[in-house]
Every structure is written in structure tokens, then in C-alpha cells.
Amino acid sequence: MRPLRSGLPLDPLGSVIAILIGVALLAAPFVTYRANRIVSGEGRMLAEALPVLVAAAVFAVAFGAGLAAALIRNPLARLAAALVGLAAIFPAVGLSAVFLTPSGNSFARISPSVGFWLLTLSFALLAADSLTRLRLGPWARLAALATAFGAVALLLLSGAWDGLSILKEYATRSDSFWREARQHLFLALGSLAAACLVGLPLGMLCHRVRALRAGILQALNVIQTIPSIALFGLLMVPLGTLAAASPLAAGLGIRGIGAAPALLALFLYSLLPIVANTVLGLNQVPAVVVDAARGMGLSARQRLVQIEIPLSLPIILAGIRIVLVQNLGLATVAALIGGGGFGTFVFQGIGQSAIDLVLLGAIPTVALSFAAAIILDAATELAKGSA
Amino acid sequence: MSAFSILTRGLALFMLAVFIFAPQLFAFAFEPLTANNAPAIYNQGSLLSLTLSHLRIVVGATLASTVVAVALGIFVTRPAGLDFLPLSRSLVNVGQTFPPIAVLAIAVPLVGFGEKPTFIALFLYGLLPIFENTLSGLTQVSPLTLEAAKGMGMSPRQRLFQIELPLALPVILTGIRLSVIISLGTATIGSTVAAKGLGEVIIAGLQSNNVAFILQGGLVVALLAVLIHDGLSVAERAVARRLGRPADETT
């Protein structure tokens, strides 16, 4: 901990967060009320959005958390303040939907507004800063992630948010939601698996055969540069021709549009980080270690499996993290060429100017990428520890 | 770069320029891909003006992100901003898990269709790589160098402008290159929210089931991105050389 500066007991970051909380409470609407799904909405301040006593309680809790952020420097206490703040506003926004919807009216839509998002942002920033300062180990970070997902799942399952607009969009599409979720994971994970199967041996080959290295890495680099939608489009042409020419390919489900070009494009994008990091990982294994293993009579295969791969695992895992986060995001674009995934809702929502539908696609995507990043970061650190 | 690669790049640039200025010359190549007498060459606007507006939005957004991201990077590495450093590092990590398309889609209801949401998405998403690289560039300057500068009687401002920023420049330029490449792709998707750009050609092809449009749009966007990437890499290496280090160290 750095010593307090004399005469200024305020924490700079905490003060910024406290100001954000103040603006969110006093100057921004907490939720938006719309008479139906399409019309533009009107804001409702916290005091109008909830029963008086509940509104006062939420106000007091958020205000207190803001004060704590500005005055207290102990990261554990700041984390607690942030969590209490989130625990107050998350159920409150669901309650507000019930409170504001006239009984029997199924057209009215209530969605979180600027005030709610600002409060969420402030508490999330406070929590993120405290967690960074606490320097949690990999297992503790995984536990924090699981707790956060568990808490959100509890809120969703308990029905506390059922009155919110985004969950009404979900309710009318629950079947297609889970179908697109599976498709999204299939695109992102399937292309990752294929890229590992091809990329790891290719990386080992590039490590052994120096002459190949520059050429292969450069070619993969060029592919990485091509914007996703252009690559999807470029792949549609040869795949369409292949399907037209070969009944076998068509029978396997390979067509110009749909999942095939999306999967192939994601696979190609994934190759560079995996091959490059495999080469990098194998290169940094100290030559003396490999020599010692040879001296102990280990064969080339034993050296690779028992020495070189375990020692380069953290760097290879870092490559897999890049690929997974990148693929989960890029898979949204696949919807444009009929490949499905959460992008379906995003593009439908853009087409209908329905922001809740956009969010129904965007929020799960962001949550998945976020979880993937934390899990693989932790795995990388654990691999580093054991290597 | 070898003579071969200079030759291929030069040829690619030449073909791209000819295609953008006079696409009808290539109609024969795209004719076989069309069905039912559909046009072989994009005919709903000039490729030249689409390319120019595509580039304009990318350049504008990148300039804005560069100014803001470098300023933020300098702020959090000064004594007054050190409290924000740990948080800003984790924010950059979290921010990059947001897919650009999500930023684009969320901006639409706030500012309407057209260039504005695209500009906002490009600007916000472009901040991340530049900020990240500014941070690593500024924090990797050796403390010994800074100590020596202090010993020579340089003020903090002089140290920043004459020592830290020049030494961090190659790394910052790499961040700008990453940001430009991401922006070129995001601007292409921007056509789904009615921003003028080269994505229009691909989207028009998808909507009218015209493979010729999809292919030419994809080719122009891909070539443009690859050539811009190469051009910026050359500029980075030149700067790194001027600082007297081998280029590999900076990438």
C-alpha cells in the first residue's frame, strides 16, 4: 500500500466513481418506460420507478457505496461496498419492471436506462479495481467468476427479472435462443478444436524446419488481416462451387452459405495465434534442458511430450486464449451469411430497431468471451506454476 | 522485404487501383458467377466513393482514438494518475472481450443509423490496442535511462517528450496499426447499419444472392486491409531503425 498523501484523504479513483454514482442517482433515469416494443421510451427517475421506501433504501445503499469508494482505501472493504451496491440495484431493476407495468398490460416494456447502467458500471469498476489490487490467485479468480455467474443465474431463475423487456424478448424466443447458443459455441469451439489439431503440429514443424517458418507465419498473418465479413464472402464462392460439383460435399452439409464458410473462416483466423505461440513456446525451452534430456537417453518423441510441450504450455495456452475470445466475438458476424449464432439476434434487432433484441444477442456473447478470458488466464497461470 | 514481395505488393496495389477506378474492365471475370442476367459489377454506387468514405471513417476514428488513448496512457503513468493504472490495465483486458459488432449494435439505438454509430464503435474499440501499447511502451522505458535524464537536469515534461515518448513510439505505432486493421473490418460491418463503405457491396450481394458482388467486395476489402497493414509495418520498421534498434525487438 502506498502511504496516504497528507491533507488529501480522498482516493482519486474512488472519487471519480463516487461522482459517477452521484450523476446516476440524481441526474439520470433509472429505467425506460415504453408503451410498446417499438416506440421510443421515456425515462423514469429512481424515485418514480420504485415504491418510495424501496427507492429510498436503494438510494441510501448506492450513496453509501459511493462514499466508501471515495474514503476507504482497504480493497476488501471497497469490494464489499461494490457487491452490496450491485446486490441492491440488480433486484431493484426487476422490481421496478413489476411496479411500473400496469396490471394486465402485456405491451408495456420496461428496460434498464442510463442511470442503472451507470450505477452498474461504477460498482463494476470499483469491484474490478479492488480485485486487481487484491492480486487473487488463479483458483480464487475462478471461484469469483463462478460466484458471479451463480448470482446472475439465481436472479434469472428466480424470475426477479421476468418483467424486464429483454427477458420478454427471450420468452418469445426461448427455443431459438438455446439453438443459437449451441450454434455459437459449435462455431467458436469447433473451429478452435480444428485449429489446434492442425496448428500444433504445424507449429512444431515450423520450429524444426526453420526454412518454413517465415513463409507460413507470413501467410497466416495476411489471412488475419482480412476483415471477417470479407473472408466469409471470399470463402462462400469456392465452397458453393464445391457443393455444386460434388454431391458428397453437399451431402456433408457443405454449402456456399451457412455454417461451412463461417467455420472455415474462423478456423483460418485461429491458425496464426496457435502456430505463432507454439513456435514461440518451443523456442524458449532452454537448449540445455533439451540436451540434458537427450543425455538421459530420452528419444525425440519423449523429449517432445515430456519436456518441450509441458514447458511451452503456458505460451500455447495464451495463444488459445486469444483464439477463443476472438472466435466467440467473430462468430456473431457469421449470422450475416446464415451461419447462425447469437449474431442472429443482433442483426434482427438492428433490422427492427429493437435494442432489447440486440442486447439479447450481445450480452451472452460478451459474458461468454469474458468467462473464456478469465478461465484461460487462470489456466495459463496454473500451467506456468507447474512447468 | 525481398524483391519478390515488393513486386507482388506493387502488382496488388496496381490491380486494386484499376479495379476501384474502372471496375467495368473486369466485368468479363465476374460474368460467369452471375445468374439471371444480374449485373456482374456493383452498380448501386461508385466503388471509388465507397472506398473513400470507408477510408475517411477509419482514418477519422483512428486519429481520435490515438489522441485520447495516448493522452490516457500518459496520464496513468504520471504520479498523479498512478492510482488509475491497475484498473486501466484490467479494463483494457475486459474491453477486448467485447466483440466490435456488439459495440456497433448498442450504439445504433443511442445515436441512430448511419455513420455515427460506426464512428463510435470504431473510436471506442480502436482505443484499446493503442492504450495497451502506449502503456507497455511507456512502462518498458528503463529506469536507468530515466534516472540519467533526471541527473542531466531534465524536467518531467522534457523527460516525457524527449525520452519516454520517442522510446515508446515504435510500440505505440504497432498499437495504431492493430487499431487500423480492426477498424477496417468493423467499418465493413458498419454497412449493416447504413454507414457508407465497402461493406455495402458484400451486403448487397448477400441480399440479392449475387455471388459476383460478394466476391468483388470481399476482394477489395481484403486487398485494402493487407496493403494498409504492409504499409504501416514498413513505417514502423523505419521508425525503429531510426531509433537504432533491430525491428524485431519492437514487434
CSV table of N, CA and C in Angstrom, one decimal, chain A residues 127-180:
chain,number,residue,atom,x,y,z
A,127,ALA,N,-15.4,-2.9,-8.1
A,127,ALA,CA,-15.1,-4.3,-7.8
A,127,ALA,C,-13.9,-4.7,-8.6
A,128,ALA,N,-13.8,-4.3,-9.9
A,128,ALA,CA,-12.6,-4.7,-10.7
A,128,ALA,C,-11.3,-4.1,-10.1
A,129,ASP,N,-11.4,-2.9,-9.7
A,129,ASP,CA,-10.2,-2.2,-9.1
A,129,ASP,C,-9.8,-3.0,-7.8
A,130,SER,N,-10.7,-3.3,-7.0
A,130,SER,CA,-10.4,-4.0,-5.7
A,130,SER,C,-9.8,-5.3,-6.0
A,131,LEU,N,-10.5,-6.1,-6.9
A,131,LEU,CA,-10.0,-7.4,-7.3
A,131,LEU,C,-8.6,-7.4,-7.8
A,132,THR,N,-8.3,-6.3,-8.7
A,132,THR,CA,-6.9,-6.2,-9.2
A,132,THR,C,-5.9,-6.0,-8.1
A,133,ARG,N,-6.3,-5.1,-7.1
A,133,ARG,CA,-5.4,-4.8,-6.0
A,133,ARG,C,-5.2,-5.9,-5.1
A,134,LEU,N,-6.3,-6.8,-5.0
A,134,LEU,CA,-6.1,-8.0,-4.0
A,134,LEU,C,-5.2,-9.0,-4.6
A,135,ARG,N,-4.9,-8.9,-5.9
A,135,ARG,CA,-4.0,-9.9,-6.6
A,135,ARG,C,-4.4,-11.3,-6.2
A,136,LEU,N,-5.6,-11.7,-6.6
A,136,LEU,CA,-6.1,-13.0,-6.3
A,136,LEU,C,-5.3,-14.1,-7.2
A,137,GLY,N,-5.2,-15.2,-6.6
A,137,GLY,CA,-4.5,-16.3,-7.3
A,137,GLY,C,-5.5,-16.9,-8.4
A,138,PRO,N,-5.0,-17.8,-9.2
A,138,PRO,CA,-5.9,-18.3,-10.3
A,138,PRO,C,-7.2,-19.0,-9.7
A,139,TRP,N,-7.1,-19.8,-8.7
A,139,TRP,CA,-8.2,-20.5,-8.2
A,139,TRP,C,-9.3,-19.6,-7.6
A,140,ALA,N,-8.8,-18.5,-6.9
A,140,ALA,CA,-9.7,-17.5,-6.3
A,140,ALA,C,-10.4,-16.8,-7.4
A,141,ARG,N,-9.7,-16.5,-8.5
A,141,ARG,CA,-10.4,-15.8,-9.6
A,141,ARG,C,-11.5,-16.6,-10.2
A,142,LEU,N,-11.2,-17.9,-10.4
A,142,LEU,CA,-12.2,-18.8,-10.9
A,142,LEU,C,-13.4,-18.9,-10.0
A,143,ALA,N,-13.1,-18.9,-8.7
A,143,ALA,CA,-14.2,-19.0,-7.7
A,143,ALA,C,-15.0,-17.7,-7.8
A,144,ALA,N,-14.4,-16.6,-8.0
A,144,ALA,CA,-15.1,-15.3,-8.1
A,144,ALA,C,-16.0,-15.3,-9.3
A,145,LEU,N,-15.4,-15.8,-10.4
A,145,LEU,CA,-16.2,-15.9,-11.7
A,145,LEU,C,-17.4,-16.8,-11.5
A,146,ALA,N,-17.2,-18.0,-10.9
A,146,ALA,CA,-18.3,-18.9,-10.7
A,146,ALA,C,-19.4,-18.3,-9.8
A,147,THR,N,-19.0,-17.5,-8.7
A,147,THR,CA,-19.9,-16.9,-7.8
A,147,THR,C,-20.7,-15.9,-8.6
A,148,ALA,N,-20.1,-15.0,-9.4
A,148,ALA,CA,-20.8,-14.0,-10.2
A,148,ALA,C,-21.8,-14.6,-11.1
A,149,PHE,N,-21.4,-15.7,-11.8
A,149,PHE,CA,-22.3,-16.3,-12.8
A,149,PHE,C,-23.5,-17.0,-12.0
A,150,GLY,N,-23.1,-17.6,-10.8
A,150,GLY,CA,-24.2,-18.2,-10.0
A,150,GLY,C,-25.2,-17.2,-9.5
A,151,ALA,N,-24.7,-16.0,-9.1
A,151,ALA,CA,-25.6,-15.0,-8.6
A,151,ALA,C,-26.6,-14.5,-9.7
A,152,VAL,N,-26.0,-14.3,-10.9
A,152,VAL,CA,-26.9,-13.9,-12.1
A,152,VAL,C,-27.9,-15.0,-12.4
A,153,ALA,N,-27.4,-16.2,-12.4
A,153,ALA,CA,-28.3,-17.3,-12.8
A,153,ALA,C,-29.4,-17.4,-11.8
A,154,LEU,N,-29.1,-17.2,-10.5
A,154,LEU,CA,-30.1,-17.2,-9.4
A,154,LEU,C,-31.2,-16.2,-9.7
A,155,LEU,N,-30.7,-14.9,-10.1
A,155,LEU,CA,-31.7,-13.9,-10.4
A,155,LEU,C,-32.6,-14.2,-11.6
A,156,LEU,N,-31.9,-14.8,-12.6
A,156,LEU,CA,-32.7,-15.2,-13.8
A,156,LEU,C,-33.7,-16.3,-13.5
A,157,LEU,N,-33.3,-17.3,-12.7
A,157,LEU,CA,-34.2,-18.4,-12.4
A,157,LEU,C,-35.3,-18.1,-11.5
A,158,SER,N,-35.0,-17.1,-10.5
A,158,SER,CA,-36.0,-16.8,-9.5
A,158,SER,C,-37.1,-16.0,-10.2
A,159,GLY,N,-36.9,-15.5,-11.4
A,159,GLY,CA,-38.0,-14.8,-12.0
A,159,GLY,C,-38.0,-13.3,-11.6
A,160,ALA,N,-37.0,-12.9,-10.9
A,160,ALA,CA,-37.0,-11.5,-10.4
A,160,ALA,C,-36.9,-10.5,-11.6
A,161,TRP,N,-36.3,-10.9,-12.7
A,161,TRP,CA,-36.1,-10.1,-13.8
A,161,TRP,C,-37.2,-10.3,-14.9
A,162,ASP,N,-38.1,-11.2,-14.7
A,162,ASP,CA,-39.1,-11.6,-15.8
A,162,ASP,C,-39.8,-10.4,-16.4
A,163,GLY,N,-40.0,-9.3,-15.6
A,163,GLY,CA,-40.8,-8.2,-16.1
A,163,GLY,C,-40.0,-7.3,-17.1
A,164,LEU,N,-38.7,-7.5,-17.1
A,164,LEU,CA,-37.8,-6.7,-17.9
A,164,LEU,C,-38.0,-7.0,-19.4
A,165,SER,N,-37.8,-5.9,-20.2
A,165,SER,CA,-38.0,-6.0,-21.7
A,165,SER,C,-37.2,-7.1,-22.3
A,166,ILE,N,-35.9,-7.2,-21.9
A,166,ILE,CA,-35.0,-8.2,-22.6
A,166,ILE,C,-35.5,-9.6,-22.3
A,167,LEU,N,-36.0,-9.9,-21.1
A,167,LEU,CA,-36.5,-11.2,-20.9
A,167,LEU,C,-37.8,-11.5,-21.5
A,168,LYS,N,-38.6,-10.4,-21.8
A,168,LYS,CA,-39.8,-10.7,-22.6
A,168,LYS,C,-39.4,-11.1,-24.1
A,169,GLU,N,-38.3,-10.4,-24.6
A,169,GLU,CA,-37.8,-10.9,-25.9
A,169,GLU,C,-37.4,-12.3,-25.8
A,170,TYR,N,-36.7,-12.7,-24.7
A,170,TYR,CA,-36.2,-14.1,-24.6
A,170,TYR,C,-37.4,-15.0,-24.5
A,171,ALA,N,-38.5,-14.6,-23.7
A,171,ALA,CA,-39.6,-15.5,-23.5
A,171,ALA,C,-40.3,-15.9,-24.9
A,172,THR,N,-40.3,-14.9,-25.8
A,172,THR,CA,-40.9,-15.3,-27.1
A,172,THR,C,-40.0,-16.1,-28.0
A,173,ARG,N,-38.7,-16.2,-27.6
A,173,ARG,CA,-37.7,-16.9,-28.5
A,173,ARG,C,-36.9,-17.9,-27.7
A,174,SER,N,-37.5,-18.5,-26.6
A,174,SER,CA,-36.6,-19.3,-25.8
A,174,SER,C,-36.0,-20.5,-26.6
A,175,ASP,N,-36.8,-21.1,-27.5
A,175,ASP,CA,-36.3,-22.2,-28.2
A,175,ASP,C,-35.1,-21.8,-29.1
A,176,SER,N,-35.4,-20.7,-29.9
A,176,SER,CA,-34.3,-20.4,-30.9
A,176,SER,C,-33.1,-19.8,-30.1
A,177,PHE,N,-33.3,-19.2,-28.9
A,177,PHE,CA,-32.2,-18.7,-28.1
A,177,PHE,C,-31.2,-19.9,-27.8
A,178,TRP,N,-31.7,-21.0,-27.3
A,178,TRP,CA,-30.8,-22.1,-27.0
A,178,TRP,C,-30.2,-22.7,-28.2
A,179,ARG,N,-31.0,-22.8,-29.3
A,179,ARG,CA,-30.4,-23.3,-30.5
A,179,ARG,C,-29.3,-22.5,-31.0
A,180,GLU,N,-29.5,-21.1,-31.0
A,180,GLU,CA,-28.4,-20.2,-31.5
A,180,GLU,C,-27.2,-20.3,-30.5
